[in-house]
Coordinates of C-alpha atoms in Angstrom, one line a residue:
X11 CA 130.0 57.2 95.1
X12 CA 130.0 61.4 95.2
X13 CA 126.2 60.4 93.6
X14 CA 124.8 59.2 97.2
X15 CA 126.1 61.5 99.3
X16 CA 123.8 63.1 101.5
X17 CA 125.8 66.3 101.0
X18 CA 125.1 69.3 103.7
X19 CA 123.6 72.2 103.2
X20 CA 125.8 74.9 102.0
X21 CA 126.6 78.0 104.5
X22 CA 125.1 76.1 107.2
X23 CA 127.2 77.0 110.4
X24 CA 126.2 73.0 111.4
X25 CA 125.5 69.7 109.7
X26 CA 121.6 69.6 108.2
X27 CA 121.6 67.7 105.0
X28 CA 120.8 70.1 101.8
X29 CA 117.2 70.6 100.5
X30 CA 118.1 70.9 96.7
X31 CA 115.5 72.4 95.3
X32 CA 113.7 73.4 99.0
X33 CA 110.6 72.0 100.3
X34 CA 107.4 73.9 98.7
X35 CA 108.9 74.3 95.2
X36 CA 106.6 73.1 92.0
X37 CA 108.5 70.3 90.4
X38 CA 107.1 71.8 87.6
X39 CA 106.7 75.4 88.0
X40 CA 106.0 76.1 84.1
X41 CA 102.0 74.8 84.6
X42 CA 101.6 75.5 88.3
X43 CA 99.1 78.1 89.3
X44 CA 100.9 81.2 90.1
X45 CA 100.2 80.4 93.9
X46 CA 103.5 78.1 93.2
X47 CA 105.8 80.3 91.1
X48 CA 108.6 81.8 92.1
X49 CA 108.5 85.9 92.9
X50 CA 111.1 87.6 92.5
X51 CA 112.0 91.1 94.4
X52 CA 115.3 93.0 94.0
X53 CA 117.6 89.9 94.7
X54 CA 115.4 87.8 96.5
X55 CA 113.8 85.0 95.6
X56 CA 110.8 83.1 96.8
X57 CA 109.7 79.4 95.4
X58 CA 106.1 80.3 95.9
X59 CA 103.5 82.9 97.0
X60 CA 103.0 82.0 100.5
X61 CA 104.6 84.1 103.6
X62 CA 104.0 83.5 107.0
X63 CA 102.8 86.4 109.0
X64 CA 104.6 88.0 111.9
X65 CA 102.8 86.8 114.7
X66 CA 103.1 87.9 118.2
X67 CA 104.4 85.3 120.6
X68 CA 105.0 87.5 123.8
X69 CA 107.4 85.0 124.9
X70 CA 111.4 87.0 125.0
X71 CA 113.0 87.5 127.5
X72 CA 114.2 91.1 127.4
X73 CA 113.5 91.3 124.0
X74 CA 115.6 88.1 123.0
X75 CA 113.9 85.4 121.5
X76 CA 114.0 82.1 123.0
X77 CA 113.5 78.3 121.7
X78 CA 110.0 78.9 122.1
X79 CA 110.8 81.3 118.9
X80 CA 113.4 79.0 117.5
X81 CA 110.4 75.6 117.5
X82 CA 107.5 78.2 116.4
X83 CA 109.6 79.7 113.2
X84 CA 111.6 77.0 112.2
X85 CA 108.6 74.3 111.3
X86 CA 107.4 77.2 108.7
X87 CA 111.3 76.5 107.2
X88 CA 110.8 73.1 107.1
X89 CA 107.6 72.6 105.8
X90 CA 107.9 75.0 102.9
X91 CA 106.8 78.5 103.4
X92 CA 108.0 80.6 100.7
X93 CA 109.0 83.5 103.3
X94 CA 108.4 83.6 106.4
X95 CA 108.4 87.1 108.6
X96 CA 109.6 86.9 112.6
X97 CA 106.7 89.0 114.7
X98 CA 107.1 92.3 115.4
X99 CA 110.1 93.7 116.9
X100 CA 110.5 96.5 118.5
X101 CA 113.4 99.0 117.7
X102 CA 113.2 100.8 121.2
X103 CA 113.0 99.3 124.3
X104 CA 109.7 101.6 125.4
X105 CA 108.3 100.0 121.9
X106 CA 106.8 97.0 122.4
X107 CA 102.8 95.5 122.8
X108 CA 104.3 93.1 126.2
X109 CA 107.1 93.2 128.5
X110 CA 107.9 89.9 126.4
X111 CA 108.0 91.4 122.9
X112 CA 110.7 90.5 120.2
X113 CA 113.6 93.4 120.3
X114 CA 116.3 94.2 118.7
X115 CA 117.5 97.8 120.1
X116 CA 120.4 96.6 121.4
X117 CA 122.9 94.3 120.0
X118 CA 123.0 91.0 122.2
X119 CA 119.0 90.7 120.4
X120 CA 121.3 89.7 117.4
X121 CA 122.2 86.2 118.0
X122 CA 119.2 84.4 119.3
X123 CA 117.8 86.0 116.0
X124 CA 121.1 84.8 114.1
X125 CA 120.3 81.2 115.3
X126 CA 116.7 81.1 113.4
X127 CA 117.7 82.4 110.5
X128 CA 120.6 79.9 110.3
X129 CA 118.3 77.2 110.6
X130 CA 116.1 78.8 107.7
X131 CA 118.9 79.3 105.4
X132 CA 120.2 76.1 106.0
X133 CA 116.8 75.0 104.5
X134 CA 116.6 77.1 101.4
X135 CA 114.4 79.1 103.0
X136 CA 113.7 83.0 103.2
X137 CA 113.4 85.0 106.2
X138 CA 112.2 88.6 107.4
X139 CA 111.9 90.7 110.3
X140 CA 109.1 92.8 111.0
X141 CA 109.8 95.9 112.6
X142 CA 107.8 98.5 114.9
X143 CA 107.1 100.6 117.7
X144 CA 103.8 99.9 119.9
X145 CA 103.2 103.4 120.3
X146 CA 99.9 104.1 122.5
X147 CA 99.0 100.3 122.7
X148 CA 102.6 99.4 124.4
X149 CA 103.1 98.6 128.0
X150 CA 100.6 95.8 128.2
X151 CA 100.4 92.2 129.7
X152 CA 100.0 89.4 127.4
X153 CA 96.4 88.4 126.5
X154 CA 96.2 84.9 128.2
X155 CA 97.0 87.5 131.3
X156 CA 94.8 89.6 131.1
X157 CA 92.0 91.7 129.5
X158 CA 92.9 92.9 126.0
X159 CA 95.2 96.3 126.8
X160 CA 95.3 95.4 130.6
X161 CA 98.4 98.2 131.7
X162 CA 101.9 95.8 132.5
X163 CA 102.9 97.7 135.6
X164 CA 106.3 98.4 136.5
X165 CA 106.3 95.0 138.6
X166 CA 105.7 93.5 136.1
X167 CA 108.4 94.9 133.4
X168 CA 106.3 97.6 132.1
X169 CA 106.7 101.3 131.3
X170 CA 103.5 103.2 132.0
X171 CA 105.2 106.5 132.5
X172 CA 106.5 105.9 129.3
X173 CA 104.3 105.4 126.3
X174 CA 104.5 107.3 123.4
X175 CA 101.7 108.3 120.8
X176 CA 101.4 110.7 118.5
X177 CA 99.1 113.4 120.3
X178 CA 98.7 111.8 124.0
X179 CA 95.4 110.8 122.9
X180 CA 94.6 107.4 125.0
X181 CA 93.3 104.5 123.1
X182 CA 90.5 104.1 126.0
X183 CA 90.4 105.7 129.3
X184 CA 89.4 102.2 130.9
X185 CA 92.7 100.5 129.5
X186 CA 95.8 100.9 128.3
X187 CA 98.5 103.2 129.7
X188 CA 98.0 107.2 129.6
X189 CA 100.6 107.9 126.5
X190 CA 102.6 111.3 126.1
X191 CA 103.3 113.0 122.7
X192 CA 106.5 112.2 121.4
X193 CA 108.6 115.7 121.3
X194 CA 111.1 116.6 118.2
X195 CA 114.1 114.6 119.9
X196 CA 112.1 111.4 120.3
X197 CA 110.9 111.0 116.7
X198 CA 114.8 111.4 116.2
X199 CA 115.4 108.5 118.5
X200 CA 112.7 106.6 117.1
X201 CA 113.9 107.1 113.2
X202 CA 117.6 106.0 114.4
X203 CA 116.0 103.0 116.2
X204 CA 114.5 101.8 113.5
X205 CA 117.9 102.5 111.3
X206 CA 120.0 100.4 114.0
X207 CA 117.5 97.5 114.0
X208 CA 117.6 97.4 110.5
X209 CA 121.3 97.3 110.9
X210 CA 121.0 94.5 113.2
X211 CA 118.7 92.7 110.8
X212 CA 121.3 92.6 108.3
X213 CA 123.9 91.6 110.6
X214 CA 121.7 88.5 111.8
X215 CA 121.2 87.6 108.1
X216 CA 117.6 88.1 107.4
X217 CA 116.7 88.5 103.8
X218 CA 113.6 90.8 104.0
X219 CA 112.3 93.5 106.7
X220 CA 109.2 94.7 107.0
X221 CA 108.1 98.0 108.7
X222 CA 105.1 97.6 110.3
X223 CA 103.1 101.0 109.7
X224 CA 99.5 99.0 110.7
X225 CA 96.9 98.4 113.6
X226 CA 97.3 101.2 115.4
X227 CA 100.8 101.1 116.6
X228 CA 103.1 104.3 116.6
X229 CA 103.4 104.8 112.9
X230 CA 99.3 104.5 112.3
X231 CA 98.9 106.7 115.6
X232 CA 100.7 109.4 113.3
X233 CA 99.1 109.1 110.0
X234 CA 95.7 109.2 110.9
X235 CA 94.2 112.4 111.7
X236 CA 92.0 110.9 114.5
X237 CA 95.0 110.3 116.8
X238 CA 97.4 112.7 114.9
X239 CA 96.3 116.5 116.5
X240 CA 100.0 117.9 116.2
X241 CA 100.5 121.3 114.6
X242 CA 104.6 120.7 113.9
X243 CA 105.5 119.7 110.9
X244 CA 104.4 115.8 111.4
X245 CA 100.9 116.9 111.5
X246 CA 98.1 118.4 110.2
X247 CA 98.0 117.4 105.8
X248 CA 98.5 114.1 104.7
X249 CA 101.8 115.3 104.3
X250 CA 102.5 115.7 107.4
X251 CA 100.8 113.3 108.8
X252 CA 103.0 110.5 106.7
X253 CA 106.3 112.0 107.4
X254 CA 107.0 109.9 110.3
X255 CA 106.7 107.2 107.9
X256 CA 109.0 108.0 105.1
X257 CA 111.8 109.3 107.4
X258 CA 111.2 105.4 108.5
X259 CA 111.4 103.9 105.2
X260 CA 115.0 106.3 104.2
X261 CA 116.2 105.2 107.8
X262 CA 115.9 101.7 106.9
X263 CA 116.7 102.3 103.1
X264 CA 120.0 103.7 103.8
X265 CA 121.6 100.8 106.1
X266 CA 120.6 97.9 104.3
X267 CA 121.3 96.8 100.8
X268 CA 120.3 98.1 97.7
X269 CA 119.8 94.3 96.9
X270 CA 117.5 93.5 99.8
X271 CA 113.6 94.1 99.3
X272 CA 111.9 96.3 102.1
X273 CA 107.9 95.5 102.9
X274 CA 106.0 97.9 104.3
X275 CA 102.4 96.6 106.4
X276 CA 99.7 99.4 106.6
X277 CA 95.9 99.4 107.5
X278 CA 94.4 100.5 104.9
X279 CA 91.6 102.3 106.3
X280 CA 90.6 103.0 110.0
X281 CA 87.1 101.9 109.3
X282 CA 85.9 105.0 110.9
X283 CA 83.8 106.2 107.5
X284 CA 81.2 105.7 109.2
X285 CA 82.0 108.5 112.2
X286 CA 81.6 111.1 108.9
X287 CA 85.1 112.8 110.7
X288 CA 88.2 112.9 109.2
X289 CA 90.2 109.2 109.0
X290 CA 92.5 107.7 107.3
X291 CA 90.8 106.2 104.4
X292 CA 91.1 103.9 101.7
X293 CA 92.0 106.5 99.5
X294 CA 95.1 108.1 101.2
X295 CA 96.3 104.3 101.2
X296 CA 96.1 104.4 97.6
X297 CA 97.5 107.9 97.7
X298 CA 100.3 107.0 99.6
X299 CA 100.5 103.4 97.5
X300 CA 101.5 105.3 94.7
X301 CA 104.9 107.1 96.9
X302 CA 106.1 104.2 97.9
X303 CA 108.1 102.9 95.2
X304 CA 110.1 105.8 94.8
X305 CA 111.2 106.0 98.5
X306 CA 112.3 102.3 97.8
X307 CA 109.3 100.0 99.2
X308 CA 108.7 96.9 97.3
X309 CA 106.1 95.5 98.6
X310 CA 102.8 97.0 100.5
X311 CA 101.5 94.0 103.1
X312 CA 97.6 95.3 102.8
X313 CA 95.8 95.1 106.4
X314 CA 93.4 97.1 108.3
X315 CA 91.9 98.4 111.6
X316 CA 93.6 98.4 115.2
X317 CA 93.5 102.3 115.8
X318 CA 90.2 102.9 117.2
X319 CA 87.4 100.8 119.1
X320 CA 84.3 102.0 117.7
X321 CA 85.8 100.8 114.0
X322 CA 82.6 99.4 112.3
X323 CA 83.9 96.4 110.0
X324 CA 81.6 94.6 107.8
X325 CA 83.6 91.1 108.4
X326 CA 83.8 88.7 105.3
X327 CA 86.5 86.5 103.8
X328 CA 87.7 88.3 101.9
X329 CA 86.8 92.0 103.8
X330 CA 90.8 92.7 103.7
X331 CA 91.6 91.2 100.6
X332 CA 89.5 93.1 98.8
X333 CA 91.2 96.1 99.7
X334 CA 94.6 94.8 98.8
X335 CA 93.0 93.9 95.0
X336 CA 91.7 98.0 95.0
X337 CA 94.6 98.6 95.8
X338 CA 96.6 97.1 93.3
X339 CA 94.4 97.9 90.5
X340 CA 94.9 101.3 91.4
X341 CA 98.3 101.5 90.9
X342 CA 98.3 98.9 87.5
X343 CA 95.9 101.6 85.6
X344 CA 98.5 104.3 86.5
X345 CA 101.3 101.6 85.5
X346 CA 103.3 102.1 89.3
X347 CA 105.3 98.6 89.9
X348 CA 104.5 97.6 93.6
X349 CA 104.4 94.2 94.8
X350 CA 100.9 94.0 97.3
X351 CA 100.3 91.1 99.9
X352 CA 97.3 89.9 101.2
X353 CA 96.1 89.1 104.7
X354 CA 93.1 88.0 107.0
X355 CA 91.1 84.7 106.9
X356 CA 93.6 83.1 104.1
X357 CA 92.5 79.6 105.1
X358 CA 92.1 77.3 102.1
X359 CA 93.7 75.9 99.1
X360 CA 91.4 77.7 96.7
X361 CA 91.3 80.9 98.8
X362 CA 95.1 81.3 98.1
X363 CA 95.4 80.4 94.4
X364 CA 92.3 83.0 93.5
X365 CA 93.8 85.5 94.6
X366 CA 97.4 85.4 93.7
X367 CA 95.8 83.8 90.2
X368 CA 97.1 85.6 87.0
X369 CA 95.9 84.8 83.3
X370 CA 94.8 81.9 82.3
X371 CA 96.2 78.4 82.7
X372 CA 95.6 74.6 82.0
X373 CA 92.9 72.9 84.2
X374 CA 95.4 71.5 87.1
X375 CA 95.1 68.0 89.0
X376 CA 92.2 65.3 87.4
X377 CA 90.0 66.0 84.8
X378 CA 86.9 64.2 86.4
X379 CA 83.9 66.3 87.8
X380 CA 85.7 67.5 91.0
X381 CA 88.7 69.2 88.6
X382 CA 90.2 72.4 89.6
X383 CA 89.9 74.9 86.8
X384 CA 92.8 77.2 88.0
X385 CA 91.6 80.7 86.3
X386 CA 90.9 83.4 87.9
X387 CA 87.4 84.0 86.1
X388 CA 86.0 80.4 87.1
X389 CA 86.9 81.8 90.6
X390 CA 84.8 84.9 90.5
X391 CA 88.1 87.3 91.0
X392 CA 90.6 88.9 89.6
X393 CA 94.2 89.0 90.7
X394 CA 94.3 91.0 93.9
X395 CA 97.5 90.3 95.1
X396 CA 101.1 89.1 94.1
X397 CA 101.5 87.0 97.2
X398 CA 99.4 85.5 100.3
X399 CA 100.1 86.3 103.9
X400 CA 98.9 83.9 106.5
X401 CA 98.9 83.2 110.6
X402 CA 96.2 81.5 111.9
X403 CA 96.1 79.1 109.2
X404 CA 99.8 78.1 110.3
X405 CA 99.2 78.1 113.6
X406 CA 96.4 75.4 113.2
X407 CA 98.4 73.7 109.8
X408 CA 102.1 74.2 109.5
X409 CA 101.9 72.0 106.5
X410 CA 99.5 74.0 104.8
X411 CA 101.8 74.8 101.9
X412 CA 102.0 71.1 101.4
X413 CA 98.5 70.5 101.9
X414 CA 97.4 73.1 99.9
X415 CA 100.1 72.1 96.7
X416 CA 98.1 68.7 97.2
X417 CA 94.7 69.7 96.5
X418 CA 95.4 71.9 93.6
X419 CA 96.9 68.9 91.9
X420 CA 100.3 70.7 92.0
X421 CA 103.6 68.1 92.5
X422 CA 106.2 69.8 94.7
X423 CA 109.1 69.2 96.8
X424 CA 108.9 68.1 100.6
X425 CA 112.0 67.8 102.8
X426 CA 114.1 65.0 102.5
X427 CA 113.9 63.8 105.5
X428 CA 109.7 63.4 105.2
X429 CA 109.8 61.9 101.5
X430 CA 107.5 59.4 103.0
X431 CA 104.7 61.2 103.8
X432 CA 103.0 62.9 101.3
X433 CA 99.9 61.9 100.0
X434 CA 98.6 59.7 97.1
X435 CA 98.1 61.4 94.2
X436 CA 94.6 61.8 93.9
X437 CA 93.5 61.0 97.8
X438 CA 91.2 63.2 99.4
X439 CA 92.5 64.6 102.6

């Protein structure tokens, strides 16, 4: 009878019955749209091209994450996100956007983190880690609280004496904390913080991290020369100016494994052209784009904005996408091999498929008048990215793998233990 056992989930440190293949794979991956192929990086392996964006939950408790964390993460497991990435997480305790940020500068961070994972793994799933340093923006109360930037007070677990920035250049003078210019021997703290969180990350079991280099946090704060007026040697050149970063990136490189993939999230420009002063630009993100695989980044998650308030963005679908797909052609016509993600208003079935889409493929689901033709060209795009990054999508639609699989005609798995739900073939939902 070894044919109906319902046979656990291998490595599992309890009893979950196994999801062989996991929920979210194509059943038949061979004439699925590339939005439902597997990606592989390094040793890694995701069963399609979704991820689930790190999403701020301000809701630990000294850093640790709580069940709050463990019922918010582990529905993306179960309903068949391809990777999904815990929020940010910051690698020094002075580090984080809320009193109640995700942390892992200290070891006893490691377990509650530990726990999630498990649960993911014991899923087939893929995890990550996302991690960062607030910089200027840190010390602040979270935003059903307060005012956006609202200064957490040392009453209320803050540390307004102690934010960091690049230059001590405030982010307003009407909010936020007054930050200090980090000196020689804190960037040293702050590289070996991020080393020992990676380290941590590898001890918890995560499969992916992610540096978080975007929206104006610490590592932004440094590479643009708005908020970046220092004349040492992390200053000044785009040289300079990106230093921070890459003594990041080795930091992180040289504690986990050569086996495990490392992300990297930037903005990809300031949105400040319009000031006519000097910014950080699309063009030094495809500068820097093309450096990144040699210091051993795999994949560039393509945002933008966060560093200044009087960023002028001409808001559209696709406004951020579009940068990820200049960015990728960029570095295809000089033949450099980086994976690129794409982010912001990621809300549809379509959406997704367009612009992960590569070649040309078979019309997909029925044949009648509302057929999908799943090619890129019939979509208006070309491929802009290699995979899809979502959070307020999830938020509203954990399911939105499986809903999505369902209206481009595309059979896959679901979890065992919801067999029974998924739709008719063909129903409109």
């Amino acid at each position: 009878m070894a044919s109906v056992e319902n046979k656990a989930a291998p490595g599992a440190p309890f009893y979950t019955p196994a999801q062989d293949p996991p929920a979210g794979t194509a059943l038949d991956p061979a004439t699925a749209p590339t939005l439902f192929q597997p990606l592989k990086i390094r040793d890694l392996t995701i069963q399609n091209r979704f991820i689930v964006s790190p999403m701020c939950q301000y809701s630990a408790d000294d850093g640790h994450l709580t069940e709050w964390h463990f019922a918010h993460l582990s529905k993306y497991a179960i309903h068949g996100v391809g990777l999904t990435i815990v929020e940010a997480t910051s690698v020094l305790s002075n580090g984080g956007i809320t009193p109640h940020d995700s942390g892992l500068w200290k070891d006893s961070q490691i377990a509650p983190l530990k726990r999630i994972v498990d649960f993911a793994h014991s899923q087939g799933q893929k995890i990550g880690i996302q991690l960062g340093h607030a910089g200027r923006k840190a010390s602040t109360l979270p935003p059903w609280l307060a005012h956006h930037g609202t200064v957490a007070s040392k009453e209320h677990g803050g540390w307004p004496d102690n934010v960091w920035s690049a230059s001590g250049i405030p982010v307003a003078e009407d909010k936020y904390a007054r930050p200090k210019a980090v000196t020689a021997e804190d960037i040293k703290e702050l590289v070996k913080g991020f080393g020992d969180a990676a380290r941590r990350a590898v001890e918890a079991g995560f499969d992916t991290i992610e540096i978080h280099g975007a929206h104006g946090y610490l590592i932004t704060e440094f590479m643009s020369p708005i908020t970046n007026q220092r004349t040492d040697a992390y200053g000044g050149s785009f040289e300079g100016r990106t230093r921070l970063l890459f003594d990041v990136i080795a930091a992180v490189r040289e504690v986990i494994p050569a086996s495990m993939p490392l992300f990297l999230r930037i903005s990809a420009t300031e949105w400040m052209e319009h000031t006519g002063e000097p910014s950080w630009t699309l063009e030094d993100s495809i500068r820097l784009a093309k450096l990144l695989p040699a210091a051993g980044v795999d994949l560039l998650d393509v945002s933008s904005g966060g560093n200044n308030e009087a960023q002028k963005i001409n808001v559209h679908p696709y406004y951020q996408v579009d940068l990820a797909g200049k960015v990728r052609e960029a570095l295809r016509q000089e033949g450099i091999d980086l994976l690129i993600g794409a982010v912001g208003f990621i809300t549809n079935a379509e959406m997704a498929r367009s612009i992960v889409q590569e070649g040309k493929k078979e019309a997909i689901g029925s044949k009648g008048p509302d057929a999908i033709e799943d090619t890129a060209e019939v979509a208006g795009h070309v491929t802009k990215a290699d995979v899809v990054l979502a959070a307020r999508q999830f938020l509203r639609e954990p399911e939105f793998v499986l809903r999505s699989a369902h209206q481009l005609g595309v059979e896959v798995q679901w979890p065992n233990q919801y067999h029974r739900a998924g739709w008719r073939k063909g129903e409109k939902i």
